[in-house]
Amino acid sequence: MILGLDVGGTQTDAVLVKDGHVVAHGKTVNGADLLETLDTALDQVLSGVDPKEVRRAVFSTTLATNAIVEDHLEPAGMIVSSGPGMDPEWFTVGPSYHVVSGCMDHRGTEVTPIDRGAVMNAVSAIKRQGIRVAGVAGKFSVRNPLHELMMSQWITDSFSYVAMGHIFSGSLNFPRRVATTYLNAALHGVHHSFVSALEKTLTRRGITAPRYLLKPDGGTVSLSGSYRFPAQTAQSGPAASVMGALALDGCRETALILDVGGTTTDMAILLDGVPLCVPRGITLGEFRTSIRSLLTRSLGLGGDSRVRVDDKGCLKIGPTREGSAVAFGGPVPTPTDAMIVLRLLHAGDLKAARRAMEAVAGPLNLHPLAAAERILTNMAQTIALSAEAFLYSVNSRPVYTIHEVIECARVAPTILIVLGGPAPMLAPYLAAAFNLPYRIPRFHDVANAVGAAAARVTTEVTLQADTQRGTAVIPEAGLEIPIRRDFSMEAALSMAREILEKRASDEGASPDELDFAVTEKEEYSMVRGGARVGKNIRLKLTIVPGIAPDWAEKEQC
Amino acid sequence: MLSAKRKTGLVFFPAFDWSVSPTHPEREERLLYTQDQVMEEGLLDLDGVVEYRVRPATYADIRRTHFCVPDEAAVTTESHLIAAGGCLVAADAVMKREVDSAFALVRPPGHHAMRVVHGNRGFCNINIEAVMIEYIRDVYNVRKVAIVDTDCHHGDGTQDIYWHDPDTLFISIHQDGRTLYPGTGFPADMGGPNAIGSTINIPLPPRTGEEGFRTALDELVMPLIERFEPELIVNSAGQDNHYEDPITHMNFSARGYADLTARLKPHLAVLEGGYSVEKALPYINVGIIMAMAGLPTATVKEPNYDTEYEAQTPEVDKYVDQTISTVRKQFITSQPPPDINKDGRIIERRRNIFYDTDMIQELQTERIRRCRDCAGALWIESSSSRGYRILAIHVPRWACPACQKQARQWCESVPAKTYDKVYIQDRTKNSYTVI
Ligand SMILES: [Zn+2]
Ligand SMILES: [Zn+2]
């Protein structure tokens, strides 16, 4: 059995999956203590279940996101080296930021050595501020990690944790590397205590199965593996719902996923069944990071959004939520009240819902039923409009080769996959607004937890080989490997695959889920004075987000 | 979060799958290291920097500017269309006021491509700036445009296209033609009879450094632009004046380029040449983008700048000052000589044009109607060593009735079977007819 648990903004969903079927599910309203909430959620699905039967447990949590958004980050010191270009002071993060000399160029050739004295001065300054964790980041460290490795080595004894920039992502983007390194240092403590508390809870319950956390790219990382990248577990909720749609629907088409919740509607895109990722990395609070993430868009519009008629007599829905629907004792009319009045939803106090609709209908000069219709139509149209803008932005993403300009088909969904509590009531309205067919998977209201349960390990490696310099660098693995002048693309592929497999198994993947894709593959001659002097090989191998192999059957709708 | 002071659009199209030949300076990885540097600096993440997706230009876009022989398909590839299209995307961003200025970092370049195109000259087939400007004129109804060509090579193609056009001020700053391809661009070349003084050539001696360019800009280029009062400033941003460039002999640095951009404040910049792919382009492009975005550029430097850059020598100082004061006198302190030709007179010139990349010889006879009211009806007979013999008739966009009439007469009197093809490009109707 697989246990899936999603800690959302207001509630926590849990599911237990057996042989690809959801056998138990539950919802818990979040309390003040996260672990208590987890405990309650686990009780709901695990009663009468032998904990030894659980083969895997996957958690999606908002802890890191909350810490960032609510500014509960532990103060972390940063030491950065950059060389020419943008002034590194512009990327200052945290309470103790220090720029030291030292420079690598775009090929990973050392231009200026790193200044040990300056690094040690920075350490003293950071320590004087009472700071216990630190991060080091260098420009082009993914082409040559030497400076980061040296800095880390010099300062490691002075701190309880030192984060290095090059291991989080092999992609180029120094400002994002600085921010991501900082977040990993600043979240290390909070993540560590959460993970150990979670371990304790699970062990106490006798659950010994491997544990994982969900990442925003829709993949999982083992609890122990997550220590290296605490920030990587932030903002996994939207990814959980995408993976839930994939697991429950088995979609192979180009689809728009709409997860309609109480406060928001989250959107995501499947291109031939594969979720789209954000191009450079996710933004967490004020931080632009290099953390891989599925591409999602959130709209402040859900079942509990406030409905009102403004001074001009226009119907307005959202973006605020004042409480639950009037039918459930809430203060202001909501789309949920409209669903109840239209008898699409048989719950709550019908009379109260009618009163709420009358309050809206009056100023609009409509019958309460017509007003309710108008609310749901309007809501569906607003979602459709926002989805259109979302698709437009996806279709105007830059591309860099002739092949892409010609081949790059426009993303045009052919189906809606609707998730969330209000899905069955709202889907026909959405279908009309989008002029597309729809499907509502079973267990659509706990899709996030199912998504967590079904997701597999993801990881990636970036390799750059420079035969003139005689090195191959794989930053995520902290490797710089000497190569011969005749190093080929084939050799690069097998080297990268080997490292990817090792990394994936370190992060908890089983050998049968190593379904990787080559996401970047380029080879250039380096020419000097009209003659070839070497080769530059660039390669990126990724385990694409997908459903774990033990997720045997798809739930059918 | 760091943000741009001036909203800047970027069109980045390195065309990693196109080259002239595997070891040619204009090859696949020309913008590879630039892309690395731009990505690593996080420039595309800056608030106020908007990155746009390229789209291919159409043959109709090209037909506003060129006569392609025998047709567009024969002289362009996908990548030429995309490079030109990238400029159109940049133009839209600026003209729709989505951004204050935009930079099209595209390849292949275009400023050696002339009005008639038989093949590739100086790595160029399609003049991407001219295609962009004529698009802007049609779609956004802009008339007066200034082009400042800062590529190290003389922008002879752009000069050819705008030679007769009094509405386009074309200024080329370049390494003296006696020392570099294409060997043209002297102060005496100042435009055709209908547009005298709207072509300005500023040849600078080899080893000219930042100081020389700054003087040229401050004392000549900026006053000329001010006097012309253009609606739009376009920069043909060639980057081969760099001290590391392998095919030229100038002495310019990344910071020099950034400074030049900050002073010129072009609405649109289009990448032209620049062949020091590793040691110069990455830093120059970063400097130009930062300058366009209004950011301070003091931290932009080549890694070897402090050890390898040498200031301009006193001899060069003197030579540059002399050149600038000559050109200054010619254009600013005294007006260019008036043309003695009467209105309506047909003035003829014959030229040989050599296509260095494709080894084509072209022979042209050109007739222009002398006109004080418009750019003048234009008649071009062109034959090439590839065997084509064509006639091209161009009616300028704001052609006066007399010039339109002249063009009609030319069309009606084309002798049968003399030419393989006859092209009529009527810019007043945006029509292009091939007979
Ligand atoms: Zn050039
Ligand atoms: Zn005229």
Coordinates of C-alpha atoms in Angstrom, one line a residue, chain A residues 27-352:
Chain A
K27 CA -9.6 15.4 5.0
T28 CA -8.4 17.3 8.1
V29 CA -8.7 21.0 8.8
N30 CA -5.2 22.2 9.6
G31 CA -4.5 23.0 13.2
A32 CA -1.7 25.1 14.8
D33 CA 0.6 22.2 15.2
L34 CA 1.6 20.6 11.9
L35 CA 2.5 17.3 13.3
E36 CA -0.7 17.0 15.2
T37 CA -2.6 17.6 12.0
L38 CA -0.5 14.9 10.2
D39 CA -1.3 12.5 13.0
T40 CA -5.0 13.1 12.7
A41 CA -4.8 12.7 8.9
L42 CA -2.9 9.5 9.3
D43 CA -5.5 8.2 11.7
Q44 CA -8.2 8.7 9.1
V45 CA -6.7 6.4 6.5
L46 CA -4.6 4.0 8.6
S47 CA -7.2 2.7 11.1
G48 CA -7.3 -1.0 10.9
V49 CA -4.3 -1.1 8.6
D50 CA -1.2 -3.0 9.4
P51 CA 1.5 -0.3 9.2
K52 CA 3.9 -3.0 7.8
E53 CA 1.8 -3.1 4.7
V54 CA 2.7 0.4 3.8
R55 CA 5.4 0.2 1.2
R56 CA 5.9 3.9 0.5
A57 CA 4.8 7.1 2.2
V58 CA 4.9 10.4 0.3
F59 CA 4.3 13.8 1.9
S60 CA 3.6 17.1 0.2
T61 CA 4.1 20.0 2.6
T62 CA 3.9 23.8 2.6
L63 CA 6.4 24.1 5.4
A64 CA 9.2 25.6 3.4
T65 CA 6.9 27.9 1.5
N66 CA 5.3 29.2 4.7
A67 CA 8.8 29.8 6.2
I68 CA 9.7 31.8 3.2
V69 CA 6.5 33.7 2.8
E70 CA 6.1 34.4 6.5
D71 CA 9.8 35.3 6.7
H72 CA 10.7 32.6 9.3
L73 CA 14.0 32.0 7.6
E74 CA 17.0 31.3 9.8
P75 CA 19.6 34.0 9.2
A76 CA 22.3 32.7 6.9
G77 CA 25.5 34.3 5.8
M78 CA 26.4 34.4 2.1
I79 CA 29.8 34.6 0.5
V80 CA 29.8 35.1 -3.3
S81 CA 32.4 35.6 -6.0
S82 CA 31.5 36.9 -9.4
G83 CA 34.0 38.7 -11.6
P84 CA 32.9 41.0 -14.4
G85 CA 29.3 41.6 -15.4
M86 CA 26.3 42.5 -13.2
D87 CA 27.4 44.0 -9.9
P88 CA 27.0 41.1 -7.4
E89 CA 25.9 43.6 -4.7
W90 CA 22.6 43.8 -6.7
F91 CA 21.7 40.3 -5.6
T92 CA 22.3 40.8 -1.9
V93 CA 20.3 38.3 0.2
G94 CA 20.1 37.8 3.9
P95 CA 21.6 39.7 6.8
S96 CA 25.3 39.0 6.1
Y97 CA 26.3 39.1 2.4
H98 CA 29.9 39.3 1.4
V99 CA 31.5 39.7 -2.1
V100 CA 35.0 38.3 -2.5
S101 CA 37.3 38.4 -5.4
G102 CA 37.7 35.3 -7.6
C103 CA 36.4 34.7 -11.1
M104 CA 35.7 31.8 -13.5
D105 CA 34.8 32.5 -17.2
H106 CA 32.0 30.9 -19.2
R107 CA 34.1 27.9 -20.1
G108 CA 35.1 27.3 -16.5
T109 CA 38.7 28.7 -16.8
E110 CA 39.9 30.4 -13.7
V111 CA 40.5 34.1 -14.4
T112 CA 41.2 35.3 -10.9
P113 CA 41.9 33.0 -7.9
I114 CA 39.8 33.1 -4.9
D115 CA 41.1 35.2 -2.0
R116 CA 41.3 33.1 1.1
G117 CA 41.9 36.1 3.4
A118 CA 38.8 37.8 2.2
V119 CA 36.7 34.6 2.7
M120 CA 38.0 34.2 6.2
N121 CA 37.2 37.9 7.0
A122 CA 33.7 37.3 5.7
V123 CA 33.4 34.3 8.0
S124 CA 34.4 36.4 11.0
A125 CA 31.9 39.0 10.1
I126 CA 29.1 36.4 9.7
K127 CA 30.1 34.8 13.0
R128 CA 30.1 38.1 14.8
Q129 CA 26.4 38.4 13.9
G130 CA 25.7 35.1 15.6
I131 CA 24.8 33.3 12.4
R132 CA 25.2 29.5 12.3
V133 CA 24.6 28.6 8.7
A134 CA 26.2 29.9 5.5
G135 CA 26.1 29.5 1.7
V136 CA 28.8 30.0 -1.0
A137 CA 28.1 30.8 -4.6
G138 CA 30.3 31.7 -7.6
K139 CA 29.5 32.9 -11.1
F140 CA 29.9 30.0 -13.6
S141 CA 30.5 27.5 -10.7
V142 CA 28.4 25.1 -12.7
R143 CA 31.2 25.2 -15.3
N144 CA 33.9 24.8 -12.7
P145 CA 33.0 24.3 -9.0
L146 CA 36.5 24.7 -7.8
H147 CA 36.0 28.1 -6.0
E148 CA 32.8 27.0 -4.3
L149 CA 34.5 23.7 -3.2
M150 CA 37.5 25.7 -1.8
M151 CA 35.4 28.2 0.0
S152 CA 33.2 25.5 1.5
Q153 CA 36.2 23.6 2.7
W154 CA 37.7 26.6 4.3
I155 CA 34.6 27.6 6.2
T156 CA 32.9 24.3 6.9
D157 CA 34.2 24.0 10.5
S158 CA 32.8 27.5 11.3
F159 CA 29.2 26.7 10.6
S160 CA 26.6 23.9 11.3
Y161 CA 25.8 23.8 7.6
V162 CA 27.3 25.2 4.4
A163 CA 25.3 25.3 1.2
M164 CA 27.1 25.3 -2.2
G165 CA 25.5 26.8 -5.3
H166 CA 26.6 24.4 -8.0
I167 CA 24.9 21.3 -6.6
F168 CA 21.3 22.6 -6.7
S169 CA 21.1 23.1 -10.4
G170 CA 23.4 22.7 -13.4
S171 CA 21.6 25.6 -15.2
L172 CA 23.3 29.0 -15.7
N173 CA 21.8 31.9 -13.7
F174 CA 24.0 33.4 -11.0
P175 CA 21.4 35.6 -9.3
R176 CA 19.1 32.6 -9.0
R177 CA 22.0 30.4 -7.8
V178 CA 22.7 33.0 -5.1
A179 CA 19.1 33.1 -3.9
T180 CA 18.7 29.3 -4.0
T181 CA 21.9 28.7 -2.1
Y182 CA 20.8 31.2 0.5
L183 CA 17.3 29.6 0.9
N184 CA 18.9 26.1 1.3
A185 CA 21.0 27.4 4.1
A186 CA 18.3 29.5 5.6
L187 CA 15.7 26.6 5.5
H188 CA 18.1 23.9 6.7
G189 CA 17.2 24.2 10.4
V190 CA 13.5 24.3 9.9
H191 CA 13.6 21.4 7.4
H192 CA 15.8 19.3 9.7
S193 CA 13.4 19.6 12.6
F194 CA 10.4 18.9 10.5
V195 CA 12.0 15.8 9.0
S196 CA 13.1 14.4 12.3
A197 CA 9.7 15.0 13.9
L198 CA 8.0 13.3 10.9
E199 CA 10.4 10.4 11.2
K200 CA 9.5 10.1 14.9
T201 CA 5.7 10.1 14.1
L202 CA 6.0 7.5 11.5
T203 CA 8.3 5.3 13.5
R204 CA 6.0 5.5 16.5
R205 CA 3.2 4.2 14.3
G206 CA 5.4 1.4 13.1
I207 CA 5.6 2.6 9.5
T208 CA 9.1 1.6 8.4
A209 CA 8.5 2.0 4.6
P210 CA 10.7 4.4 2.7
R211 CA 9.5 8.0 3.1
Y212 CA 9.6 10.7 0.5
L213 CA 8.8 14.4 0.1
L214 CA 7.1 15.8 -3.0
K215 CA 9.0 18.5 -5.0
P216 CA 7.5 21.3 -7.1
D217 CA 8.5 19.5 -10.2
G218 CA 6.1 16.7 -9.4
G219 CA 8.9 14.3 -8.4
T220 CA 9.8 12.9 -5.1
V221 CA 13.0 12.9 -3.0
S222 CA 13.7 10.6 -0.1
L223 CA 13.4 12.1 3.3
S224 CA 17.1 11.6 3.9
G225 CA 18.0 12.9 0.4
S226 CA 16.0 16.0 1.1
Y227 CA 18.5 17.3 3.7
R228 CA 20.8 18.4 0.8
F229 CA 18.1 20.5 -0.8
P230 CA 15.6 21.8 1.8
A231 CA 14.3 24.5 -0.5
Q232 CA 13.5 21.9 -3.1
T233 CA 10.4 20.8 -1.2
A234 CA 8.7 24.1 -1.2
Q235 CA 5.5 24.8 -3.1
S236 CA 4.7 21.2 -4.0
G237 CA 0.9 21.5 -3.7
P238 CA 0.2 22.5 -7.3
A239 CA 2.5 19.8 -8.5
A240 CA 0.6 17.3 -6.3
S241 CA -2.6 18.1 -8.1
V242 CA -1.0 17.8 -11.5
M243 CA 0.4 14.4 -10.6
G244 CA -3.0 13.4 -9.2
A245 CA -4.7 14.2 -12.5
L246 CA -2.1 12.1 -14.3
A247 CA -2.5 9.2 -11.9
L248 CA -6.3 9.3 -11.8
D249 CA -7.0 10.1 -15.4
G250 CA -4.1 8.5 -17.2
C251 CA -4.2 11.4 -19.6
R252 CA -2.0 11.1 -22.8
E253 CA -3.6 14.1 -24.5
T254 CA -2.8 17.8 -24.4
A255 CA -5.0 18.9 -21.5
L256 CA -5.7 21.8 -19.3
I257 CA -5.9 20.7 -15.6
L258 CA -8.2 22.9 -13.5
D259 CA -8.1 22.3 -9.8
V260 CA -11.0 24.3 -8.3
G261 CA -10.6 24.7 -4.6
G262 CA -12.3 26.8 -2.0
T263 CA -10.1 30.0 -2.4
T264 CA -8.2 29.4 -5.7
T265 CA -8.3 27.6 -9.0
D266 CA -4.9 26.2 -10.0
M267 CA -4.2 25.6 -13.7
A268 CA -1.6 23.4 -15.3
I269 CA -0.9 22.0 -18.8
L270 CA -0.2 18.5 -20.0
L271 CA 1.5 18.3 -23.4
D272 CA 0.7 14.9 -24.8
G273 CA 0.4 13.7 -21.2
V274 CA 3.6 15.3 -19.9
P275 CA 3.4 18.3 -17.6
L276 CA 5.1 21.5 -18.7
C277 CA 7.8 22.9 -16.4
V278 CA 8.7 26.6 -15.7
P279 CA 11.7 27.6 -17.8
R280 CA 14.2 29.0 -15.3
G281 CA 12.9 28.0 -11.9
I282 CA 10.2 28.8 -9.4
T283 CA 9.7 32.1 -7.6
L284 CA 9.2 31.7 -3.8
G285 CA 8.1 34.8 -2.1
E286 CA 10.6 37.5 -3.2
F287 CA 13.2 34.9 -4.3
R288 CA 13.7 33.9 -7.9
T289 CA 15.3 30.4 -7.6
S290 CA 16.6 27.8 -9.9
I291 CA 14.4 25.1 -8.4
R292 CA 12.7 23.1 -11.0
S293 CA 8.9 23.3 -11.0
L294 CA 5.9 22.3 -12.9
L295 CA 4.3 25.3 -14.6
T296 CA 1.1 26.2 -12.8
R297 CA -1.0 29.4 -12.5
S298 CA -3.2 30.2 -9.6
L299 CA -6.3 32.4 -9.8
G300 CA -8.0 33.8 -6.8
L301 CA -11.3 32.3 -7.5
G302 CA -12.9 29.3 -5.9
G303 CA -16.1 27.9 -4.4
D304 CA -15.8 30.0 -1.3
S305 CA -14.9 33.3 -3.1
R306 CA -16.9 36.3 -2.1
V307 CA -19.8 37.2 -4.5
R308 CA -21.0 40.8 -4.6
V309 CA -22.6 43.4 -6.9
D310 CA -20.5 46.5 -7.2
D311 CA -21.6 50.2 -7.4
K312 CA -22.0 49.9 -11.2
G313 CA -24.3 47.0 -10.9
C314 CA -21.6 44.5 -12.0
L315 CA -21.3 41.0 -10.6
K316 CA -17.9 40.5 -8.9
I317 CA -16.6 37.1 -7.7
G318 CA -13.4 36.9 -5.6
P319 CA -10.6 37.3 -5.2
T320 CA -11.1 37.3 -1.4
R321 CA -12.6 34.6 0.7
E322 CA -14.4 35.8 3.8
G323 CA -15.3 32.4 5.2
S324 CA -17.4 29.4 4.1
A325 CA -20.6 29.7 2.1
V326 CA -23.7 31.2 3.7
A327 CA -25.3 27.7 3.5
F328 CA -22.5 26.6 5.9
G329 CA -22.9 29.6 8.2
G330 CA -20.5 31.9 6.3
P331 CA -20.9 35.7 6.1
V332 CA -21.2 36.5 2.4
P333 CA -22.7 34.8 -0.7
T334 CA -20.4 32.4 -2.6
P335 CA -20.5 30.2 -5.7
T336 CA -21.1 27.3 -3.4
D337 CA -24.3 28.9 -2.3
A338 CA -25.2 29.2 -6.0
M339 CA -24.5 25.5 -6.5
I340 CA -26.8 24.7 -3.6
V341 CA -29.6 26.9 -4.8
L342 CA -29.4 25.2 -8.2
R343 CA -29.6 21.8 -6.5
L344 CA -26.2 20.9 -8.0
L345 CA -24.9 20.4 -4.5
H346 CA -27.0 18.7 -1.9
A347 CA -25.4 20.0 1.3
G348 CA -25.7 22.8 3.8
D349 CA -28.7 25.0 4.6
L350 CA -30.7 25.5 1.4
K351 CA -32.8 28.3 2.9
A352 CA -29.7 30.2 3.9

